[in-house]
């Protein structure tokens, strides 16, 4: 393997991993706070990208990219809150909340995806890149937008990590995830924390959509494959561990890039699944997960 | 009518879970500087009573007043904000958080935040063992340390009244004495106390007055100094043939 092939694999793996990390961290946040999987997380990414496109693109409202991104991110706060309200909140006291919300969030995903198809049509769209042009990195050329993703993802994740670790609200989110009744007894409004966790998670999904929307083409199914990857990553990283999720995202990104090079794009996804099954047989709790939740 | 001679006043409180009624009409009060015990066999509703007061579960009937104001319709966080603090039984707290982080977080309401510094000093001087282990995670604490942290967390909430649910559950006699001292110290600062305990000697050493809970009702009230009828207590535990 020559060094430029190796560096191409590494760079494309890191680009993939950065997107996955942004995507999966939102999913992981909701899991560790509420104990549910939000299957609508992928379609939130799609929605974020389409909203940014409509506001920014010349074929839409033509307000420019910065406005488009800002509007999209702000809208995601509302969408996150709405999803929590409509498909999660009614089932908080239910014993089988995990299973019920698999159903309800899947339903939300389908409804939103069909809605997107209805509003924006099936025609492919693409966001303008935040940074146009190309850059050279480790003897490989990538688009400046991809380079931006590589830089931005760790910054956003660091901010998320600091928020959860240091801020009052962030700590309250973790407290609610670890012991909601004890959190309630120190004066934390648990349902408000659930709303905040959903809003932050939706913003992360929207941000991923906005960033990837100029690297890939927008279709109503834009977020479907990232959702599946993010699910795998959250499980592989160890349920409830944000650092595990982030580590797993980059590992899977690099693994995918390697497999694409070795066996081609056709077999790579299935091979990733097979490898993960082996890993989970050896380490059922995932990379950094706790043995029991 | 507001009554300013009591911190807590409960009248005919009923509560339970799903189809089962646990509290069958409880009335009690705790004075402004009073320490009151709550004693009764396992499963007779002591924890349920505290859970209802702090609105972890909703009351089905009856009234709860704190510092003269009705609180039975308030959400838990609002009750905490008013300073009625419930330290729950066998609280495992936040497993992955460190002691210091937990204490800081516990000063969550705006009022508690204002008192964070003084309350933290107070907790660490009351329980020096917590100060020694400030970076240790809750899940790795011993039973005694966890109980101390649990009470410390209650103090960080800036209590105007404390309700402690079996703070010495499963602890050695030596640790019990240590905790008794800490609790006495806390209440000597004028914080009224409602103390649930299974250890009769422990309660009597700490309280001014005590209620016996029997099948979701208050069966007796015992004043300090009054002759404690141990037969009553034996009856509660082993059943009574007397009329
Ligand atoms: N979450 C719950 N769901 C249903 N029933 C419950 C629940 N919690 C307690 N109970 C029932 O309510 C009754 C009273 O329980 P509670 O915990 O209040 O007793 P307790 O007096 O605190 O006992 P202990 O001294 O053992 O702590 C018991 O019969 C118990 O099984
Ligand atoms: Mg109890």
Coordinates of C-alpha atoms and ligand atoms in Angstrom, one line a residue:
Chain A
X1 CA 0.0 0.0 0.0
X2 CA 1.6 3.2 -1.0
X3 CA 1.6 6.1 1.3
X4 CA -0.7 8.3 -0.7
X5 CA -3.3 5.5 -0.8
X6 CA -2.9 5.2 3.0
X7 CA -3.3 8.9 3.5
X8 CA -6.4 9.0 1.2
X9 CA -7.9 6.2 3.3
X10 CA -7.1 8.0 6.6
X11 CA -8.4 11.4 5.4
X12 CA -11.6 10.0 4.0
X13 CA -12.1 7.9 7.2
X14 CA -11.7 11.0 9.3
X15 CA -14.2 12.9 7.2
X16 CA -16.7 10.1 7.5
X17 CA -15.9 9.7 11.3
X18 CA -16.5 13.4 11.9
X19 CA -19.9 13.3 10.3
X20 CA -20.8 10.2 12.2
X21 CA -19.6 11.6 15.5
X22 CA -21.8 14.7 15.1
X23 CA -24.7 12.6 14.2
X24 CA -24.3 9.9 16.8
X25 CA -23.5 12.2 19.7
X26 CA -27.1 13.6 19.5
X27 CA -28.5 10.2 19.4
X28 CA -26.4 9.2 22.3
X29 CA -27.4 12.3 24.3
X30 CA -31.1 11.4 24.0
X31 CA -30.4 7.8 24.9
X32 CA -28.4 8.5 28.0
X33 CA -30.9 11.1 29.2
X34 CA -34.2 9.5 28.4
X35 CA -33.3 5.9 27.8
X36 CA -34.8 5.8 24.3
X37 CA -33.6 5.7 20.7
X38 CA -34.9 8.5 18.5
X39 CA -35.4 6.9 15.1
X40 CA -36.4 10.3 13.7
X41 CA -32.9 11.6 14.4
X42 CA -31.8 10.9 10.8
X43 CA -34.7 12.7 9.2
X44 CA -34.0 15.7 11.4
X45 CA -30.6 15.8 9.7
X46 CA -32.5 15.8 6.3
X47 CA -34.9 18.4 7.4
X48 CA -32.1 20.7 8.7
X49 CA -30.3 20.5 5.3
X50 CA -33.5 21.1 3.3
X51 CA -34.5 24.1 5.5
X52 CA -31.0 25.6 5.0
X53 CA -31.3 25.0 1.3
X54 CA -34.7 26.7 1.0
X55 CA -33.6 29.8 2.9
X56 CA -30.2 30.1 1.2
X57 CA -30.5 28.8 -2.4
X58 CA -31.2 31.0 -5.3
X59 CA -33.9 28.6 -6.3
X60 CA -35.5 29.1 -2.9
X61 CA -35.6 32.3 -0.8
X62 CA -32.1 33.3 -1.7
X63 CA -31.1 34.8 1.7
X64 CA -27.6 33.5 1.6
X65 CA -25.9 30.6 3.2
X66 CA -25.3 32.1 6.7
X67 CA -29.0 33.0 7.1
X68 CA -30.0 29.6 5.8
X69 CA -27.8 27.8 8.4
X70 CA -28.9 30.1 11.2
X71 CA -32.6 29.6 10.4
X72 CA -32.2 25.9 10.0
X73 CA -30.4 25.5 13.4
X74 CA -33.0 27.7 15.1
X75 CA -35.8 25.7 13.5
X76 CA -34.2 22.5 14.7
X77 CA -34.7 23.6 18.3
X78 CA -38.4 23.8 17.7
X79 CA -38.5 20.6 15.8
X80 CA -36.7 18.8 18.6
X81 CA -39.1 20.1 21.2
X82 CA -42.1 19.2 19.0
X83 CA -40.9 15.6 18.5
X84 CA -40.4 15.2 22.3
X85 CA -43.8 16.7 23.0
X86 CA -45.8 14.7 20.4
X87 CA -44.2 11.2 20.2
X88 CA -42.2 10.8 23.5
X89 CA -43.8 12.8 26.3
X90 CA -47.1 10.9 26.3
X91 CA -45.3 7.7 27.2
X92 CA -43.0 8.8 30.0
X93 CA -44.7 6.8 32.7
X94 CA -45.1 3.8 30.6
X95 CA -43.1 0.7 31.5
X96 CA -42.3 -0.1 27.9
X97 CA -41.3 3.4 26.9
X98 CA -38.3 2.1 25.0
X99 CA -40.4 -0.2 22.7
X100 CA -43.2 2.3 22.3
X101 CA -40.9 5.1 21.3
X102 CA -39.2 2.8 18.8
X103 CA -42.6 2.8 17.2
X104 CA -43.6 6.4 17.6
X105 CA -40.2 7.9 16.6
X106 CA -40.2 5.6 13.5
X107 CA -43.7 6.9 12.7
X108 CA -42.4 10.5 13.1
X109 CA -39.5 9.6 10.8
X110 CA -41.8 8.3 8.1
X111 CA -44.2 11.3 8.4
X112 CA -41.5 13.9 8.2
X113 CA -39.7 12.1 5.4
X114 CA -43.0 11.9 3.4
X115 CA -43.6 15.5 4.2
X116 CA -40.2 16.5 2.9
X117 CA -40.9 14.6 -0.3
X118 CA -44.2 16.4 -0.7
X119 CA -42.8 19.8 -0.1
X120 CA -39.4 19.6 -1.8
X121 CA -40.0 16.8 -4.3
X122 CA -37.7 14.0 -5.2
X123 CA -35.4 16.1 -7.3
X124 CA -31.8 16.1 -6.1
X125 CA -30.6 19.3 -4.4
X126 CA -27.3 20.4 -3.0
X127 CA -26.3 23.1 -0.5
X128 CA -23.6 25.5 -1.4
X129 CA -20.4 24.8 0.6
X130 CA -19.6 27.0 3.5
X131 CA -16.0 27.0 2.2
X132 CA -15.6 26.5 -1.6
X133 CA -12.5 25.1 -3.2
X134 CA -10.1 22.3 -2.3
X135 CA -7.4 21.8 0.2
X136 CA -4.5 19.4 0.4
X137 CA -4.2 17.3 3.4
X138 CA -1.6 14.5 3.9
X139 CA -0.8 14.2 0.2
X140 CA -4.5 14.0 -0.6
X141 CA -6.9 16.6 -2.0
X142 CA -10.3 17.0 -0.4
X143 CA -12.9 19.8 -0.7
X144 CA -12.5 22.7 1.7
X145 CA -16.0 21.8 3.0
X146 CA -14.7 18.4 4.1
X147 CA -11.7 20.0 5.7
X148 CA -14.1 22.3 7.5
X149 CA -16.1 19.2 8.8
X150 CA -12.8 17.7 10.1
X151 CA -12.0 20.8 12.0
X152 CA -15.6 21.7 13.1
X153 CA -16.7 18.3 14.4
X154 CA -14.1 18.1 17.3
X155 CA -14.9 21.7 18.2
X156 CA -18.6 21.1 18.4
X157 CA -18.0 17.8 20.3
X158 CA -15.7 19.6 22.7
X159 CA -18.3 22.3 23.3
X160 CA -20.9 19.6 23.9
X161 CA -18.5 17.8 26.3
X162 CA -17.9 21.0 28.2
X163 CA -21.6 21.8 28.3
X164 CA -22.4 18.4 29.8
X165 CA -19.5 18.4 32.2
X166 CA -19.3 22.0 33.4
X167 CA -22.5 23.9 32.9
X168 CA -25.3 23.8 35.4
X169 CA -27.9 22.6 32.8
X170 CA -25.4 20.1 31.3
X171 CA -24.8 18.6 34.6
X172 CA -28.5 18.5 35.3
X173 CA -28.9 16.6 32.0
X174 CA -26.4 14.0 33.1
X175 CA -28.0 13.8 36.6
X176 CA -31.5 13.1 35.0
X177 CA -30.0 10.4 32.9
X178 CA -28.3 8.7 35.8
X179 CA -31.1 9.0 38.4
X180 CA -34.3 11.0 37.5
X181 CA -35.9 10.7 40.9
X182 CA -32.9 11.9 42.8
X183 CA -32.6 14.7 40.2
X184 CA -36.2 15.7 40.9
X185 CA -35.5 15.8 44.6
X186 CA -32.7 18.4 44.3
X187 CA -35.1 20.7 42.4
X188 CA -34.4 19.8 38.7
X189 CA -37.3 20.0 36.4
X190 CA -37.0 16.7 34.8
X191 CA -39.4 17.2 31.9
X192 CA -37.7 20.5 31.1
X193 CA -34.4 18.7 30.9
X194 CA -35.9 16.1 28.5
X195 CA -37.0 18.9 26.3
X196 CA -33.5 20.5 26.4
X197 CA -31.8 17.2 25.6
X198 CA -34.1 16.7 22.6
X199 CA -33.5 20.3 21.4
X200 CA -29.7 19.9 21.7
X201 CA -29.8 16.6 19.9
X202 CA -31.9 18.0 17.1
X203 CA -29.5 20.9 16.6
X204 CA -26.7 18.4 16.3
X205 CA -28.6 16.5 13.7
X206 CA -29.4 19.7 11.8
X207 CA -25.8 20.8 11.9
X208 CA -24.7 17.5 10.5
X209 CA -27.2 17.9 7.7
X210 CA -26.1 21.4 6.9
X211 CA -22.4 20.4 6.8
X212 CA -22.9 17.2 4.8
X213 CA -25.6 18.8 2.5
X214 CA -22.9 20.3 0.3
X215 CA -20.8 17.2 0.2
X216 CA -23.5 14.8 -0.7
X217 CA -26.8 15.2 -2.6
X218 CA -30.0 16.0 -0.8
X219 CA -32.8 13.5 -1.2
X220 CA -35.6 12.8 1.3
X221 CA -33.6 9.7 2.3
X222 CA -30.5 11.7 2.9
X223 CA -30.5 11.0 6.7
X224 CA -31.5 7.3 6.5
X225 CA -28.1 5.7 6.1
X226 CA -26.4 8.1 8.7
X227 CA -29.1 7.1 11.2
X228 CA -28.3 3.4 10.8
X229 CA -24.6 4.2 11.2
X230 CA -25.2 6.4 14.2
X231 CA -27.3 3.6 15.9
X232 CA -24.5 1.2 15.3
X233 CA -22.0 3.6 16.6
X234 CA -23.9 4.4 19.8
X235 CA -24.2 0.7 20.5
X236 CA -20.6 -0.1 19.5
X237 CA -19.3 2.8 21.6
X238 CA -21.1 1.6 24.7
X239 CA -24.6 2.8 25.5
X240 CA -24.7 5.9 27.6
X241 CA -21.1 6.9 27.1
X242 CA -20.5 10.0 25.0
X243 CA -16.8 9.5 24.8
X244 CA -17.4 5.9 23.7
X245 CA -19.7 7.2 21.0
X246 CA -17.2 9.7 19.7
X247 CA -14.4 7.2 19.7
X248 CA -16.6 4.6 17.9
X249 CA -17.6 7.2 15.3
X250 CA -14.0 7.7 14.2
X251 CA -13.1 4.0 14.4
X252 CA -16.1 3.2 12.2
X253 CA -15.3 6.0 9.8
X254 CA -11.7 4.7 9.4
X255 CA -12.9 1.1 9.2
X256 CA -15.4 2.0 6.5
X257 CA -12.8 3.9 4.5
X258 CA -10.4 1.0 4.7
X259 CA -13.1 -1.5 3.7
X260 CA -14.3 0.6 0.8
X261 CA -10.7 0.6 -0.5
X262 CA -10.2 -3.2 0.1
X263 CA -13.5 -4.7 -0.9
X264 CA -15.3 -1.8 -2.6
X265 CA -18.4 0.2 -1.8
X266 CA -20.7 -2.7 -2.4
X267 CA -19.6 -5.0 0.4
X268 CA -18.1 -2.5 2.9
X269 CA -21.4 -1.8 4.8
X270 CA -22.2 -5.5 5.3
X271 CA -18.6 -6.2 6.4
X272 CA -18.8 -3.5 9.0
X273 CA -21.9 -5.1 10.5
X274 CA -20.2 -8.5 10.6
X275 CA -17.1 -7.1 12.3
X276 CA -19.3 -5.3 14.8
X277 CA -21.2 -8.4 15.7
X278 CA -17.8 -10.1 16.5
X279 CA -16.8 -7.1 18.6
X280 CA -20.0 -7.2 20.5
X281 CA -19.7 -10.9 21.1
X282 CA -16.4 -10.3 22.8
X283 CA -17.4 -7.0 24.5
X284 CA -21.2 -6.9 24.8
X285 CA -21.1 -3.6 26.7
X286 CA -19.3 -1.9 23.7
X287 CA -16.1 0.0 23.8
X288 CA -16.5 2.2 26.8
X289 CA -19.9 1.1 28.0
X290 CA -20.9 0.0 31.5
X291 CA -21.7 -3.6 32.0
X292 CA -25.3 -2.9 33.0
X293 CA -27.4 0.1 32.6
Chain B
X1 CA -56.0 29.6 57.2
X2 CA -52.3 29.9 57.3
X3 CA -50.8 28.7 60.5
X4 CA -47.4 30.1 61.3
X5 CA -46.6 27.9 64.2
X6 CA -45.9 24.8 62.0
X7 CA -43.3 24.2 59.4
X8 CA -45.3 21.2 58.0
X9 CA -49.0 20.5 58.4
X10 CA -50.7 17.5 56.9
X11 CA -54.4 16.7 57.1
X12 CA -56.0 13.5 56.2
X13 CA -53.5 12.7 53.4
X14 CA -54.3 9.7 51.2
X15 CA -52.0 8.3 48.5
X16 CA -50.9 5.1 46.9
X17 CA -49.7 3.4 43.8
X18 CA -52.0 2.4 40.9
X19 CA -54.7 0.2 42.4
X20 CA -53.3 0.1 45.9
X21 CA -54.0 2.6 48.6
X22 CA -51.1 3.0 51.0
X23 CA -51.8 6.1 53.0
X24 CA -55.2 5.9 54.5
X25 CA -55.6 9.4 55.9
X26 CA -52.5 10.7 57.6
X27 CA -52.5 13.8 59.7
X28 CA -49.4 15.2 61.4
X29 CA -47.5 18.4 61.9
X30 CA -43.9 19.5 62.5
X31 CA -43.3 22.7 64.4
X32 CA -41.0 25.5 63.2
X33 CA -38.0 24.3 65.3
X34 CA -39.2 20.8 65.9
X35 CA -37.6 17.4 65.4
X36 CA -40.2 14.8 64.7
X37 CA -39.7 11.1 64.3
X38 CA -41.7 8.7 62.1
X39 CA -41.5 5.1 63.2
X40 CA -43.2 2.0 61.9
X41 CA -42.7 -1.5 60.5
X42 CA -41.5 -2.2 56.9
X43 CA -44.0 -1.5 54.2
X44 CA -46.5 0.5 56.3
X45 CA -46.1 3.7 54.2
X46 CA -43.4 5.8 55.7
X47 CA -41.5 6.2 52.4
X48 CA -44.8 6.7 50.6
X49 CA -45.6 9.5 52.9
X50 CA -42.4 11.3 52.2
X51 CA -42.8 10.7 48.5
X52 CA -46.2 12.2 48.6
X53 CA -45.0 15.3 50.5
X54 CA -42.3 15.9 48.0
X55 CA -44.7 15.1 45.2
X56 CA -42.7 12.2 43.8
X57 CA -46.2 10.7 43.7
X58 CA -49.4 12.8 43.7
X59 CA -51.7 12.9 46.7
X60 CA -55.2 11.4 46.2
X61 CA -56.9 13.5 48.9
X62 CA -56.0 15.7 51.9
X63 CA -53.8 18.7 52.3
X64 CA -50.2 19.5 52.8
X65 CA -49.0 22.9 54.0
X66 CA -45.4 24.0 54.2
X67 CA -44.7 27.2 56.1
X68 CA -48.4 28.0 56.0
X69 CA -48.9 27.5 52.2
X70 CA -50.5 24.7 50.4
X71 CA -48.0 22.6 48.4
X72 CA -50.0 19.6 47.5
X73 CA -50.5 20.7 43.9
X74 CA -46.9 21.8 43.4
X75 CA -44.4 19.9 41.3
X76 CA -41.4 18.5 43.1
X77 CA -38.9 21.1 41.8
X78 CA -41.2 23.9 43.2
X79 CA -41.3 22.2 46.6
X80 CA -37.5 21.9 46.6
X81 CA -37.3 25.6 45.6
X82 CA -39.4 26.5 48.7
X83 CA -36.9 24.6 50.9
X84 CA -38.7 21.4 51.8
X85 CA -36.0 18.9 51.1
X86 CA -36.5 15.1 51.0
X87 CA -33.4 12.9 51.4
X88 CA -34.7 9.6 50.0
X89 CA -34.2 6.1 51.4
X90 CA -31.1 4.3 50.1
X91 CA -30.4 7.0 47.5
X92 CA -27.8 5.8 45.0
X93 CA -27.4 9.4 43.8
X94 CA -25.7 9.9 40.4
X95 CA -23.4 6.9 39.9
X96 CA -21.0 8.5 37.4
X97 CA -20.7 11.9 39.1
X98 CA -17.9 12.8 41.5
X99 CA -18.7 13.9 45.1
X100 CA -17.8 17.5 44.6
X101 CA -19.7 17.7 41.3
X102 CA -22.8 16.1 43.0
X103 CA -22.7 18.6 45.9
X104 CA -22.3 21.6 43.5
X105 CA -25.1 20.4 41.3
X106 CA -27.4 19.8 44.3
X107 CA -27.3 23.6 44.9
X108 CA -29.6 23.8 41.8
X109 CA -32.4 26.2 42.7
X110 CA -31.5 29.9 42.6
X111 CA -31.9 30.2 46.4
X112 CA -29.5 27.2 46.9
X113 CA -27.0 28.6 44.4
X114 CA -26.8 31.8 46.5
X115 CA -25.9 29.7 49.5
X116 CA -23.6 27.4 47.6
X117 CA -20.4 28.5 49.2
X118 CA -21.5 28.5 52.8
X119 CA -23.5 25.3 52.5
X120 CA -20.5 23.5 50.9
X121 CA -18.2 24.5 53.7
X122 CA -20.8 23.3 56.2
X123 CA -21.2 20.0 54.5
X124 CA -17.5 19.4 54.2
X125 CA -16.9 20.3 57.9
X126 CA -19.8 18.1 58.9
X127 CA -18.5 15.2 56.9
X128 CA -14.7 15.5 56.5
X129 CA -14.7 12.1 54.8
X130 CA -16.5 13.6 51.8
X131 CA -13.8 16.3 51.7
X132 CA -11.1 13.7 51.5
X133 CA -12.8 12.0 48.6
X134 CA -14.0 14.9 46.6
X135 CA -13.1 13.3 43.2
X136 CA -14.5 9.9 43.9
X137 CA -17.5 8.7 41.9
X138 CA -20.8 8.1 43.7
X139 CA -21.0 4.5 42.5
X140 CA -17.8 3.6 44.3
X141 CA -18.8 5.0 47.7
X142 CA -19.4 2.8 50.7
X143 CA -22.8 2.6 52.2
X144 CA -21.9 5.1 55.0
X145 CA -20.2 7.5 52.6
X146 CA -23.2 7.4 50.3
X147 CA -25.5 8.2 53.3
X148 CA -23.3 11.1 54.2
X149 CA -23.3 12.4 50.7
X150 CA -27.0 11.9 50.5
X151 CA -27.5 14.1 53.6
X152 CA -24.9 16.5 52.2
X153 CA -26.9 16.8 49.0
X154 CA -30.0 17.6 51.0
X155 CA -28.1 20.4 52.8
X156 CA -26.8 21.8 49.5
X157 CA -30.5 22.3 48.5
X158 CA -30.7 25.0 51.2
X159 CA -33.3 23.3 53.4
X160 CA -35.9 25.2 55.4
X161 CA -36.9 21.8 56.6
X162 CA -35.4 18.3 56.1
X163 CA -37.1 15.0 55.7
X164 CA -34.7 12.1 56.1
X165 CA -35.7 8.6 55.2
X166 CA -33.8 6.0 57.1
X167 CA -30.4 7.7 57.1
X168 CA -28.8 4.9 59.0
X169 CA -30.2 1.9 57.0
X170 CA -27.6 -0.8 57.1
X171 CA -24.9 1.1 58.9
X172 CA -22.7 0.0 61.8
X173 CA -23.4 1.3 65.3
X174 CA -20.3 3.5 65.1
X175 CA -21.4 5.1 61.9
X176 CA -24.9 5.5 63.3
X177 CA -23.5 7.5 66.1
X178 CA -21.5 9.7 63.7
X179 CA -24.6 10.3 61.6
X180 CA -26.7 11.0 64.7
X181 CA -24.3 13.6 65.7
X182 CA -24.3 15.2 62.3
X183 CA -28.1 15.2 62.2
X184 CA -28.3 16.7 65.7
X185 CA -25.9 19.4 64.6
X186 CA -28.0 20.2 61.5
X187 CA -31.2 20.5 63.5
X188 CA -29.5 22.6 66.2
X189 CA -29.2 25.3 63.5
X190 CA -32.9 25.6 63.6
X191 CA -33.8 23.4 60.6
X192 CA -37.0 21.4 61.5
X193 CA -36.7 17.7 60.9
X194 CA -38.9 14.8 59.9
X195 CA -36.9 11.7 60.5
X196 CA -38.0 8.2 59.4
X197 CA -36.2 5.4 61.3
X198 CA -36.4 1.8 62.2
X199 CA -34.0 2.0 65.1
X200 CA -36.2 3.2 68.0
X201 CA -33.2 4.2 70.2
X202 CA -31.8 6.2 67.4
X203 CA -35.0 8.1 66.8
X204 CA -35.7 8.7 70.4
X205 CA -32.2 10.1 70.9
X206 CA -32.8 12.7 68.2
X207 CA -36.4 13.8 68.2
X208 CA -38.8 15.9 70.4
X209 CA -41.8 13.9 69.4
X210 CA -42.6 10.8 67.4
X211 CA -45.4 9.3 65.4
X212 CA -46.0 5.6 65.0
X213 CA -47.2 4.6 61.6
X214 CA -49.4 1.6 61.3
X215 CA -50.8 0.4 58.0
X216 CA -50.9 3.8 56.4
X217 CA -52.3 5.5 59.5
X218 CA -50.9 7.3 62.5
X219 CA -51.6 5.0 65.4
X220 CA -49.8 6.8 68.3
X221 CA -48.1 10.0 69.0
X222 CA -45.3 9.9 71.6
X223 CA -43.8 12.9 73.3
X224 CA -40.3 13.0 74.5
X225 CA -40.0 12.5 78.2
X226 CA -43.3 10.7 78.2
X227 CA -43.0 7.0 79.1
X228 CA -42.4 5.1 76.0
X229 CA -44.7 2.1 76.0
X230 CA -42.4 -0.5 74.5
X231 CA -45.3 -2.9 74.4
X232 CA -47.0 -0.7 71.8
X233 CA -43.9 -1.0 69.6
X234 CA -43.7 -4.7 70.2
X235 CA -47.3 -5.0 69.2
X236 CA -46.7 -3.2 66.0
X237 CA -44.0 -5.6 65.1
X238 CA -45.2 -8.9 66.3
X239 CA -49.0 -8.4 66.3
X240 CA -51.2 -8.0 69.2
X241 CA -53.9 -10.1 70.8
X242 CA -55.0 -7.2 73.0
X243 CA -58.2 -5.4 72.2
Ligands
LIG1 N1 -43.5 2.2 43.4 C1 -44.4 1.5 44.1 N2 -45.4 0.8 43.4 C2 -46.3 0.0 44.0 N3 -46.3 -0.2 45.3 C3 -45.4 0.4 46.1 C4 -44.4 1.2 45.5 N4 -43.6 1.7 46.5 C5 -44.1 1.1 47.6 N5 -45.1 0.4 47.4 C6 -45.9 -0.4 48.4 O1 -46.4 0.5 49.3 C7 -46.4 0.0 50.6 C8 -45.7 1.0 51.5 O2 -44.3 1.1 51.1 P1 -43.3 2.1 51.7 O3 -42.1 2.1 50.9 O4 -44.0 3.4 51.9 O5 -43.0 1.5 53.2 P2 -42.0 1.9 54.3 O6 -42.8 2.1 55.5 O7 -41.2 3.0 53.8 O8 -41.2 0.6 54.5 P3 -39.6 0.4 54.8 O9 -39.5 0.6 56.2 O10 -39.3 -1.0 54.4 O11 -38.9 1.4 54.0 C9 -45.7 -1.3 50.5 O12 -46.7 -2.3 50.5 C10 -45.0 -1.3 49.1 O13 -45.0 -2.6 48.6
LIG2 MG1 -39.2 3.2 53.5

